């Protein structure tokens, strides 16, 4: 089955991005497809390549990037939400791309389920 | 329909709104800080126990463990799932309503 | 980087926007509007639902000048127009509903007259049915 | 002591905690989404009206205007201040407790 | 850019940390600990207070392995040690109190035995007095 | 009187940074001093110089920066909170500086009031 994922909060401050990641890993392990994860609101901060967490903590940004590389998940950062918050091409982590909100609507239309994580 | 509740029942109104607006018989997953609603002995226990009679209520095990909650404290009728169980719930229900 | 292309030709879904947060204290009320508007570009059905403090989003008389913050209210007028356009255009298969939950409204001492736009006022039980029959629910 | 409450009384428990833990006679400022507690006719009116009898309760005017609340809706005894009044409250009380 | 230098020689204040949020759902519980610890470096008095869902922060038995998140609990042990050191060192003028509100604890079905560290359990009225006599309150 | 300010949330998503700004402007207008504003938790995002809000919206990051230049307010970003979230020298707005949490304790000790804004 195809799942679309929507993430509304940034890394560390809220658990949303962690929960979404664990969900996506489990879904892929069970043979489902996760074609796209859409990052909206503060969720755009998950794509900040300058994020450097402490050595004994998980690296939320890198983990998404690695997953995209290994599993071909399309990580889309909302352009309007990103501009406002200063997540742009200059600081965009590898594996993410910036695009419009239409990409969220398409994910909702083209997936059998939309699963949302936020505050 | 699967309803997800990720907030503490003591801090916010999310659980109340979910219980008011989830159709009888639908599935409810308590996750993140929402797992505090799944245990006995709190001021939220009564409403959750009552909801567990009319709905299928699940709680995310990894979120319980992180918060030091044990399975023997669970309200009767609430079932523990892991992330794979969460995925099954999403697949088996025909949609997800997030009470963020 | 992967760029996925979805097959969405001819797809028609019911997308519900479940607005539960007050305006200005947080931005959720504003940013969700952009996602509601884009739904029209794809001619999808939509339920724009106001529950809990979300009902405050469409309260009349919002004046943000002293806060120097953007006023969220005009955008709801655009959404109402999109709905009216869809209702009047016979060639357009797009059904939009703008819904307020009666219980949330009354708990806050509000009536339908307090709102900037025309809404359907539904009971909790009626709204539960709307949620149940949605293909995707975007909360916030 | 000045207590600040910036959350809606319907969404969170911040106002309840403030009212439970603010010493009788202390000052309370309702600001941001906290201003919804300042008006009549809601399910939060009774507890706020009662608190306004034992404490000095203020509400931030610019936050009311933004949310379309009018001064004639205010609960008796609650006074409107602007940001300069907020500054005075901080200066005139000997500390600030934020109920975030 | 301005860099201000405060005159803090000989200043002694009572700083209260008002912890009201559950752990892991948000990071507030963790990051506030760093600001508690730094207070010791300046030898200031501190009240580390757990109210509402904040009482869950010090609940025993937290195991975050399956979430791959950092366990917040060990840091509370360090804070308890800082307090004990200050209590035992006669040359050190630093009074720390670790406080749980009784009403918050009981509403959640907890007792002092459920906590990883030793706490003073105070009634709401007693805690109100602690807040009232603080020089600065850091909430979250 | 001297006020220390603590901001715990980023721009736009929560009103905290707006409320703090209006408070500081009013305090300065009344002749009080605001020697330092400390940015903690997601508050560090207020210093992201890449933030580019829409033309019809306020520019939260620039507004703080301008205030620092005009009034000599010391804008301090917590180094630990900033590293985790990717707010570092590379993307730091003019007028802000990065330093340790001790700067918050000093502000609490050296000011007559500490006023905190957050979620």
XYZ file of C-alpha atoms in Angstrom:
718
model
C 0.000 0.000 0.000
C 1.142 3.588 -0.659
C 1.497 5.961 2.316
C 1.972 9.725 2.026
C 3.567 11.375 5.070
C 3.148 14.946 6.301
C 5.469 16.377 9.002
C 4.598 19.683 10.670
C 7.315 20.185 13.276
C 11.080 20.553 13.285
C 13.657 18.159 14.703
C 14.294 17.693 18.452
C 11.756 20.176 19.842
C 8.769 17.945 19.086
C 8.682 14.179 18.674
C 6.776 14.442 15.391
C 9.779 13.909 13.125
C 10.985 10.964 15.224
C 7.579 9.299 15.191
C 7.273 9.793 11.442
C 10.727 8.321 10.845
C 10.028 5.218 12.918
C 6.694 4.812 11.165
C 8.250 5.087 7.701
C 11.021 2.603 8.545
C 8.423 0.124 9.825
C 6.171 0.631 6.800
C 9.027 0.009 4.357
C 10.103 -3.059 6.345
C 6.612 -4.464 5.945
C 6.751 -4.006 2.181
C 4.619 -0.865 1.892
C 5.627 2.081 -0.291
C 6.351 5.568 1.041
C 6.796 7.564 -2.144
C 6.867 11.004 -0.526
C 7.374 12.771 2.802
C 6.189 16.390 2.775
C 7.696 18.885 5.246
C 5.412 21.784 6.138
C 5.250 24.516 8.826
C 8.288 24.121 11.163
C 8.760 20.702 9.558
C 10.984 22.453 7.002
C 13.721 22.651 9.667
C 14.224 18.884 9.257
C 16.088 19.745 6.044
C 18.655 22.119 7.613
C 22.035 20.632 6.711
C 23.815 22.766 9.339
C 22.149 20.818 12.159
C 24.885 19.162 14.275
C 23.418 17.323 17.248
C 25.534 16.052 20.143
C 27.495 12.853 19.538
C 25.306 10.806 21.911
C 22.054 11.867 20.232
C 20.390 10.798 16.983
C 20.996 12.918 13.890
C 17.473 13.617 12.675
C 18.406 15.490 9.490
C 21.035 12.988 8.352
C 18.747 10.055 9.113
C 16.088 11.352 6.708
C 18.734 12.047 4.098
C 20.162 8.532 4.409
C 16.704 7.009 4.149
C 16.033 8.960 0.962
C 19.288 7.708 -0.552
C 18.710 4.078 0.443
C 14.993 3.764 -0.229
C 14.267 6.414 -2.842
C 11.828 8.369 -0.687
C 10.997 11.797 -2.151
C 11.606 14.391 0.608
C 9.808 17.628 -0.284
C 10.175 20.882 1.637
C 7.369 23.439 1.211
C 8.825 26.469 -0.535
C 6.609 29.082 1.158
C 7.078 27.664 4.663
C 10.804 27.291 3.980
C 11.362 30.830 2.704
C 9.707 32.331 5.761
C 11.906 30.236 8.047
C 15.115 30.440 6.050
C 15.336 26.901 4.703
C 16.479 27.442 1.121
C 18.830 25.829 -1.415
C 21.874 27.271 0.434
C 21.332 25.190 3.563
C 19.294 22.303 2.148
C 20.486 18.843 3.132
C 21.228 16.345 0.373
C 18.232 14.192 -0.439
C 15.653 16.931 0.118
C 14.136 19.129 -2.562
C 12.128 22.341 -2.373
C 8.793 22.566 -4.112
C 5.249 23.889 -3.852
C 2.269 22.832 -1.785
C 0.784 21.101 -4.816
C 3.205 18.280 -3.995
C 1.270 17.701 -0.775
C -2.066 17.582 -2.580
C -0.583 15.161 -5.101
C 0.692 12.941 -2.296
C -2.783 12.953 -0.729
C -4.369 12.129 -4.106
C -1.820 9.548 -5.184
C -1.435 7.630 -1.910
C -3.940 5.298 -0.324
C -3.325 6.829 3.115
C -2.067 10.202 4.319
C -0.435 10.038 7.764
C 0.346 13.288 9.535
C 2.743 13.997 12.403
C 2.832 17.299 14.302
C 2.381 19.183 17.562
C -11.074 5.483 10.517
C -7.991 5.486 12.772
C -7.736 8.439 15.165
C -4.291 9.321 16.532
C -3.872 11.252 19.791
C -0.345 12.429 20.644
C -1.011 14.793 23.555
C -1.286 14.280 27.294
C -4.911 14.201 28.474
C -3.896 16.453 31.386
C -2.286 19.187 29.299
C -4.584 19.554 26.302
C -8.081 18.988 25.028
C -7.041 16.701 22.136
C -8.241 13.453 23.720
C -11.598 14.993 24.671
C -12.112 16.245 21.131
C -11.139 12.891 19.693
C -13.563 11.024 21.958
C -16.353 13.487 21.117
C -15.815 13.285 17.357
C -14.626 9.734 16.719
C -17.465 7.593 15.454
C -18.434 4.763 17.770
C -16.501 1.636 16.852
C -13.575 3.430 15.256
C -9.955 2.808 16.228
C -7.926 5.150 18.448
C -4.134 5.062 18.812
C -2.512 6.780 21.811
C 1.064 7.792 20.957
C 3.824 10.201 22.073
C 2.572 12.079 25.175
C -0.878 10.634 24.470
C 0.183 7.341 26.086
C -0.341 8.819 29.571
C -4.078 8.347 28.941
C -3.674 4.564 28.715
C -2.912 3.777 32.349
C -5.018 3.232 35.446
C -5.080 5.364 38.559
C -5.163 8.816 36.994
C -7.868 11.469 36.696
C -8.137 10.576 32.990
C -8.657 6.852 33.569
C -12.459 6.874 33.777
C -13.094 8.551 30.455
C -10.497 6.401 28.716
C -11.866 3.173 30.223
C -15.304 4.175 29.041
C -13.990 4.938 25.532
C -12.226 1.578 25.435
C -15.655 -0.086 25.689
C -17.051 1.573 22.545
C -13.861 1.857 20.473
C -10.785 -0.209 19.711
C -8.071 1.572 21.654
C -4.359 0.984 21.051
C -1.233 2.419 22.656
C 2.245 2.648 21.140
C 4.588 0.474 23.224
C 7.882 2.260 22.458
C 6.321 5.544 23.656
C 5.155 3.846 26.876
C 8.620 2.427 27.593
C 10.315 5.759 27.033
C 8.027 7.303 29.623
C 8.465 4.528 32.163
C 4.917 3.170 31.846
C 4.449 -0.580 32.305
C 1.967 -2.831 30.521
C 0.517 -4.060 33.827
C -0.769 -0.528 34.443
C -2.878 -0.535 31.277
C -6.604 0.068 31.323
C -8.565 -3.073 30.454
C -9.162 -3.468 26.755
C -6.312 -1.268 25.562
C -3.892 -3.145 23.336
C -0.170 -2.421 22.928
C 1.288 -2.123 19.419
C 4.785 -1.356 18.145
C 5.510 0.711 15.016
C 4.740 -2.286 12.797
C 1.393 -2.562 14.548
C 0.878 1.157 13.950
C 1.523 0.560 10.243
C -1.024 -2.281 10.250
C -3.609 -0.024 11.900
C -3.119 2.585 9.185
C -3.375 -0.048 6.459
C -6.407 -1.805 7.971
C -8.454 1.353 8.564
C -9.595 3.438 5.609
C -8.075 6.735 6.779
C -6.271 8.534 9.592
C -7.553 11.536 11.583
C -4.721 13.220 13.495
C -5.794 15.105 16.652
C -2.804 17.432 16.675
C 17.381 13.017 -4.478
C 14.299 11.242 -5.738
C 11.464 12.979 -7.532
C 8.350 10.846 -7.523
C 5.540 11.322 -10.024
C 2.106 10.252 -8.807
C -0.591 8.990 -11.122
C -3.392 11.358 -10.259
C -5.202 11.657 -13.582
C -8.924 11.423 -12.842
C -8.421 10.941 -9.089
C -11.096 12.617 -6.963
C -10.737 12.583 -3.198
C -12.397 14.127 -0.184
C -9.767 16.049 1.798
C -10.755 17.323 5.233
C -8.933 20.189 6.927
C -9.460 19.890 10.668
C -8.662 23.328 12.125
C -8.450 23.214 15.900
C -6.099 26.071 16.812
C -6.688 29.724 17.593
C -5.214 32.341 15.261
C -2.102 34.475 15.978
C -0.857 32.580 19.045
C 0.390 30.113 16.433
C 0.651 30.236 12.645
C -1.200 26.963 11.941
C -4.406 28.809 11.036
C -2.617 30.793 8.333
C -0.418 28.173 6.738
C -3.200 25.592 6.454
C -5.128 28.080 4.293
C -2.464 27.861 1.623
C -2.966 24.109 1.476
C -6.751 24.533 1.283
C -6.404 26.889 -1.686
C -4.106 24.558 -3.610
C -6.759 21.838 -3.288
C -8.936 23.907 -5.650
C -6.225 23.845 -8.311
C -6.544 20.042 -8.320
C -10.368 20.223 -8.242
C -10.644 17.983 -5.178
C -13.543 17.857 -2.740
C -12.782 19.533 0.572
C -14.287 19.900 4.021
C -12.899 22.950 5.806
C -13.803 22.196 9.410
C -13.490 24.462 12.456
C -13.460 22.678 15.817
C -12.321 23.679 19.327
C -10.352 26.956 19.254
C -10.329 26.659 15.464
C -13.734 28.381 15.477
C -11.955 31.578 16.549
C -10.116 31.634 13.210
C -13.162 32.981 11.391
C -14.421 35.357 14.075
C -15.335 38.793 12.716
C -13.494 41.976 13.602
C -9.891 40.787 13.779
C -7.534 43.777 13.763
C -3.845 42.902 13.925
C -2.434 46.401 13.323
C -1.096 46.841 16.859
C 0.648 43.450 16.715
C 2.164 44.189 13.284
C 1.149 40.644 12.332
C -0.479 39.600 9.070
C -4.273 39.444 9.334
C -5.412 35.876 8.577
C -9.060 36.797 8.003
C -9.066 37.991 4.343
C -7.881 34.572 3.166
C -11.082 32.956 4.454
C -12.986 35.251 2.110
C -11.001 33.798 -0.792
C -11.852 30.278 0.335
C -15.536 31.182 0.553
C -15.349 32.531 -3.009
C -13.686 29.356 -4.255
C -16.508 27.370 -2.719
C -19.181 29.604 -4.289
C -17.494 29.388 -7.685
C -17.443 25.604 -7.447
C -21.093 25.509 -6.343
C -22.228 27.660 -9.272
C -20.107 26.123 -12.025
C -22.007 23.124 -13.370
C -18.968 21.851 -15.254
C -16.914 21.684 -12.095
C -17.016 18.504 -10.024
C -15.767 19.989 -6.772
C -17.836 19.947 -3.605
C -16.568 22.138 -0.768
C -18.138 22.403 2.668
C -17.257 24.975 5.342
C -18.251 23.476 8.684
C -18.300 24.631 12.311
C -18.948 22.229 15.168
C -21.924 23.440 17.215
C -20.507 22.274 20.569
C -17.208 24.134 20.052
C -19.022 27.284 18.968
C -21.420 27.301 21.903
C -18.735 26.545 24.514
C -17.106 29.817 23.420
C -20.328 31.831 23.504
C -20.391 32.289 19.732
C -23.176 32.049 17.140
C -23.003 31.723 13.348
C -23.472 35.512 13.164
C -20.072 36.008 14.753
C -18.312 34.495 11.745
C -16.861 36.379 8.810
C -18.008 33.707 6.323
C -21.089 31.523 5.842
C -20.761 28.181 7.561
C -22.721 24.972 8.077
C -23.151 24.361 11.793
C -23.078 20.634 12.528
C -23.473 18.662 15.739
C -20.613 16.479 16.957
C -22.429 13.400 15.701
C -22.920 14.897 12.232
C -19.293 16.024 12.095
C -18.112 12.564 13.163
C -19.798 11.254 10.020
C -17.980 13.839 7.861
C -14.617 12.786 9.309
C -15.451 9.100 8.850
C -16.111 9.556 5.150
C -12.962 11.595 4.383
C -10.173 10.117 2.269
C -7.457 12.231 3.926
C -7.534 14.442 7.012
C -5.072 17.287 7.497
C -5.099 18.470 11.104
C -3.413 21.276 12.928
C 4.476 38.437 41.519
C 3.057 38.842 37.995
C 1.776 35.632 36.380
C 1.503 35.529 32.578
C -0.871 33.121 30.805
C -0.548 32.899 27.025
C -2.684 29.841 26.258
C -6.366 29.375 25.554
C -8.271 28.081 28.593
C -10.084 25.628 26.312
C -6.970 24.072 24.780
C -4.566 23.741 27.695
C -4.291 23.496 31.451
C -2.063 26.601 31.843
C -4.777 28.870 33.240
C -5.924 26.214 35.724
C -2.357 25.717 36.941
C -1.826 29.457 37.235
C -5.018 29.919 39.249
C -4.086 26.992 41.505
C -0.536 28.220 42.143
C -0.747 32.025 42.046
C -0.825 33.442 45.550
C -4.039 35.224 46.434
C -3.700 38.914 45.615
C -1.048 38.485 42.947
C -1.373 39.918 39.437
C -2.309 37.854 36.376
C -1.855 38.998 32.770
C -3.789 37.210 29.999
C -1.930 37.551 26.702
C -1.654 35.902 23.254
C -4.243 33.061 23.093
C -4.750 33.525 26.834
C -7.022 36.521 26.138
C -9.925 34.200 25.281
C -10.286 33.647 29.042
C -11.112 37.329 29.607
C -14.576 37.436 28.032
C -18.068 36.594 29.211
C -20.345 33.897 27.887
C -17.864 31.022 27.616
C -17.375 27.824 29.613
C -14.253 29.423 31.142
C -16.014 32.586 32.310
C -17.026 31.377 35.773
C -13.570 30.397 36.939
C -12.036 33.563 35.523
C -14.694 35.795 37.094
C -14.035 34.109 40.395
C -10.274 34.597 40.025
C -10.791 38.264 39.184
C -12.266 38.715 42.657
C -9.146 37.485 44.504
C -6.459 38.655 42.075
C -5.699 41.675 39.910
C -6.390 40.375 36.400
C -5.225 42.196 33.270
C -5.615 41.432 29.577
C -3.386 42.612 26.733
C -5.486 44.858 24.447
C -3.535 44.374 21.195
C -3.986 40.588 21.556
C -7.745 41.057 22.093
C -8.103 43.259 19.002
C -6.196 40.815 16.823
C -8.644 38.106 17.840
C -11.756 40.222 17.352
C -12.638 40.478 21.046
C -14.273 43.721 22.200
C -13.833 45.455 25.540
C -17.580 45.393 26.221
C -17.349 41.593 26.430
C -14.850 41.695 29.305
C -15.521 39.995 32.615
C -16.091 42.521 35.425
C -12.901 43.574 37.130
C -10.503 42.650 34.307
C -8.481 45.643 33.139
C -7.097 46.172 29.633
C -3.445 47.139 29.225
C -1.281 47.786 26.163
C 2.412 46.815 25.904
C 3.411 49.874 27.946
C 0.992 48.715 30.626
C 2.550 45.235 30.410
C 5.955 46.845 31.019
C 4.551 48.700 34.044
C 3.140 45.461 35.450
C 6.568 43.813 35.171
C 8.254 46.809 36.799
C 5.677 47.171 39.578
C 5.634 43.501 40.589
C 8.746 41.898 42.010
C 8.979 39.036 39.519
C 7.296 37.255 36.606
C 6.079 33.647 36.544
C 5.409 32.502 32.964
C 2.805 29.710 32.615
C 4.139 28.458 29.287
C 26.752 43.468 17.665
C 26.752 44.500 21.286
C 28.326 42.449 24.033
C 27.015 43.485 27.430
C 28.898 42.771 30.651
C 26.693 42.447 33.728
C 27.904 43.331 37.191
C 27.198 40.091 39.010
C 30.016 40.043 41.578
C 28.459 38.980 44.874
C 24.928 38.712 43.413
C 22.884 35.872 44.910
C 19.449 35.151 43.513
C 16.755 32.500 43.829
C 16.064 31.064 40.382
C 13.030 28.794 40.018
C 12.714 26.302 37.170
C 9.036 25.552 36.638
C 8.892 22.278 34.699
C 5.387 21.569 33.421
C 5.908 19.420 30.330
C 6.154 15.683 29.803
C 9.423 14.260 28.503
C 10.059 13.048 24.922
C 6.896 14.480 23.304
C 8.854 17.741 23.465
C 12.482 18.567 24.291
C 11.759 21.211 26.966
C 12.457 18.746 29.788
C 15.952 18.078 28.440
C 17.118 21.525 27.458
C 16.010 23.126 30.721
C 18.353 20.748 32.556
C 21.330 22.368 30.894
C 20.235 25.731 32.286
C 19.748 24.243 35.762
C 23.278 22.839 35.746
C 24.857 26.140 34.706
C 23.169 27.773 37.704
C 25.523 25.759 39.915
C 28.562 27.240 38.194
C 27.358 30.661 39.373
C 26.530 29.321 42.862
C 22.940 30.615 42.745
C 20.017 29.311 44.769
C 17.604 27.215 42.720
C 14.177 25.626 43.032
C 13.738 22.809 40.551
C 9.970 22.403 40.519
C 7.880 19.702 38.824
C 4.225 20.590 38.234
C 1.512 19.192 35.928
C 3.007 16.771 33.368
C 6.437 17.919 34.510
C 6.221 15.306 37.274
C 6.558 12.629 34.571
C 10.081 13.903 33.810
C 11.524 12.160 36.863
C 9.477 8.963 36.704
C 11.585 5.825 37.144
C 12.103 3.229 34.449
C 12.349 5.379 31.317
C 13.757 3.324 28.451
C 14.140 5.212 25.167
C 16.054 2.540 23.238
C 13.185 1.707 20.876
C 12.670 5.402 20.062
C 16.402 5.965 19.482
C 16.012 9.171 21.511
C 18.388 10.401 24.207
C 17.280 9.333 27.696
C 16.665 12.458 29.783
C 16.693 10.642 33.139
C 20.457 10.374 33.917
C 20.781 14.175 33.955
C 18.402 14.400 36.920
C 20.869 12.239 38.838
C 23.569 14.844 38.180
C 21.279 17.584 39.460
C 20.546 15.592 42.592
C 24.301 15.222 43.138
C 24.867 18.955 42.684
C 22.230 19.595 45.316
C 23.788 17.080 47.730
C 27.249 18.564 47.223
C 25.900 22.025 47.962
C 24.055 20.773 51.050
C 27.185 19.113 52.452
C 29.738 21.808 51.657
C 29.674 24.327 54.490
C 31.700 26.867 52.521
C 29.146 26.903 49.715
C 26.238 29.346 49.953
C 23.924 27.591 47.520
C 20.533 26.271 48.521
C 18.824 23.982 46.023
C 15.378 22.455 46.429
C 13.858 19.745 44.258
C 10.070 20.045 44.557
C 7.052 18.126 43.295
C 3.523 19.501 43.616
C 1.360 17.013 45.508
C -1.818 17.747 43.496
C -0.060 17.135 40.157
C 1.517 13.921 41.435
C -1.725 12.504 42.805
C -3.803 13.407 39.741
C -1.461 11.132 37.787
C -1.623 8.269 40.284
C 2.011 8.700 41.323
C 3.755 8.691 44.700
C 7.215 9.916 45.701
C 8.432 6.300 45.337
C 7.825 6.510 41.600
C 10.538 9.134 41.191
C 14.144 8.491 40.274
C 15.414 11.197 42.656
C 14.545 12.404 46.163
C 12.003 15.201 46.132
C 10.144 17.461 48.547
C 6.416 17.028 48.010
C 4.622 20.343 48.593
C 0.952 21.298 48.496
C -0.231 23.901 45.983
C -0.371 26.493 48.748
C 3.198 25.752 49.835
C 4.447 25.837 46.266
C 2.657 29.161 45.654
C 4.829 30.591 48.424
C 8.008 29.251 46.768
C 7.057 30.900 43.475
C 6.187 34.160 45.217
C 9.646 34.402 46.789
C 11.637 33.626 43.630
C 13.757 36.312 41.979
C 13.434 34.793 38.513
C 11.197 32.011 37.171
C 12.134 30.015 34.092
C 9.117 28.085 32.801
C 8.661 25.520 30.058
C 15.000 49.275 35.519
C 16.933 46.446 33.811
C 14.956 43.674 32.083
C 16.462 40.396 30.862
C 14.459 38.663 28.127
C 14.292 34.931 27.316
C 12.715 33.690 24.076
C 11.971 29.987 23.635
C 10.269 29.743 20.250
C 11.174 30.530 16.656
C 9.692 33.202 14.403
C 6.191 32.949 12.830
C 5.105 29.571 14.225
C 4.502 30.907 17.732
C 3.725 34.465 18.801
C 6.472 34.401 21.464
C 9.054 36.311 19.440
C 6.462 38.925 18.386
C 5.271 39.440 21.958
C 8.843 39.763 23.196
C 9.689 42.300 20.504
C 6.674 44.493 21.269
C 7.473 44.254 24.972
C 11.107 45.276 24.464
C 10.176 48.219 22.223
C 7.679 49.442 24.840
C 10.177 48.967 27.684
C 12.856 50.968 25.869
C 10.325 53.684 25.013
C 9.519 54.011 28.693
C 13.180 54.500 29.548
C 13.951 51.020 30.879
C 17.074 49.107 29.890
C 17.049 45.783 28.030
C 20.714 44.811 28.074
C 20.244 41.278 26.740
C 17.795 39.031 24.912
C 18.657 35.330 25.178
C 17.428 32.908 22.490
C 16.981 29.334 23.689
C 15.253 26.130 22.424
C 13.635 26.882 19.032
C 14.198 30.562 19.856
C 17.565 30.207 18.105
C 15.736 30.220 14.753
C 15.094 33.945 15.262
C 18.735 34.460 14.255
C 18.543 32.680 10.880
C 19.650 35.275 8.344
C 18.238 33.238 5.448
C 14.660 33.882 6.619
C 12.786 35.751 3.855
C 9.142 36.325 4.782
C 6.521 37.470 2.274
C 6.534 41.169 1.378
C 3.246 41.836 3.187
C 4.441 40.263 6.464
C 6.775 41.502 9.194
C 10.439 40.450 9.027
C 11.025 39.017 12.493
C 14.739 38.296 12.109
C 15.606 41.668 10.576
C 13.530 43.524 13.150
C 15.597 42.070 16.016
C 18.793 42.823 14.145
C 17.756 46.443 13.552
C 16.794 46.858 17.190
C 20.208 45.602 18.281
C 21.943 48.085 15.991
C 19.795 51.030 17.072
C 19.530 50.362 20.782
C 22.596 48.294 21.612
C 20.661 45.245 22.784
C 22.883 42.155 23.191
C 21.232 39.310 21.239
C 22.649 35.991 22.420
C 21.920 32.634 20.760
C 22.495 29.524 22.909
C 25.342 27.567 21.360
C 24.071 24.103 22.332
C 20.486 24.743 21.209
C 21.798 26.373 18.032
C 24.168 23.555 17.067
C 21.425 20.953 17.388
C 19.140 23.033 15.155
C 21.756 24.273 12.704
C 21.967 27.928 13.695
C 25.713 28.595 13.541
C 28.096 31.381 12.455
C 27.456 30.542 8.767
C 23.824 31.594 8.847
C 23.824 33.970 11.820
C 22.108 37.298 11.239
C 24.091 40.458 11.895
C 23.580 41.739 15.423
C 23.298 38.300 17.017
C 26.150 36.421 18.694
C 26.497 32.801 19.773
C 27.489 31.989 23.329
C 26.870 29.639 26.242
C 23.985 29.237 28.653
C 25.965 31.089 31.306
C 24.880 34.238 29.474
C 21.297 33.444 30.465
C 22.212 32.967 34.130
C 24.160 36.240 34.019
C 21.155 38.025 32.539
C 18.962 36.614 35.325
C 21.520 37.678 37.951
C 22.310 41.089 36.508
C 18.763 42.220 35.644
C 16.038 43.254 38.043
C 13.451 41.230 36.124
C 13.596 38.205 33.833
C 10.696 38.059 31.365
C 10.190 34.884 29.388
C 8.241 34.286 26.162
C 7.496 30.824 24.784
C 4.930 28.190 23.826
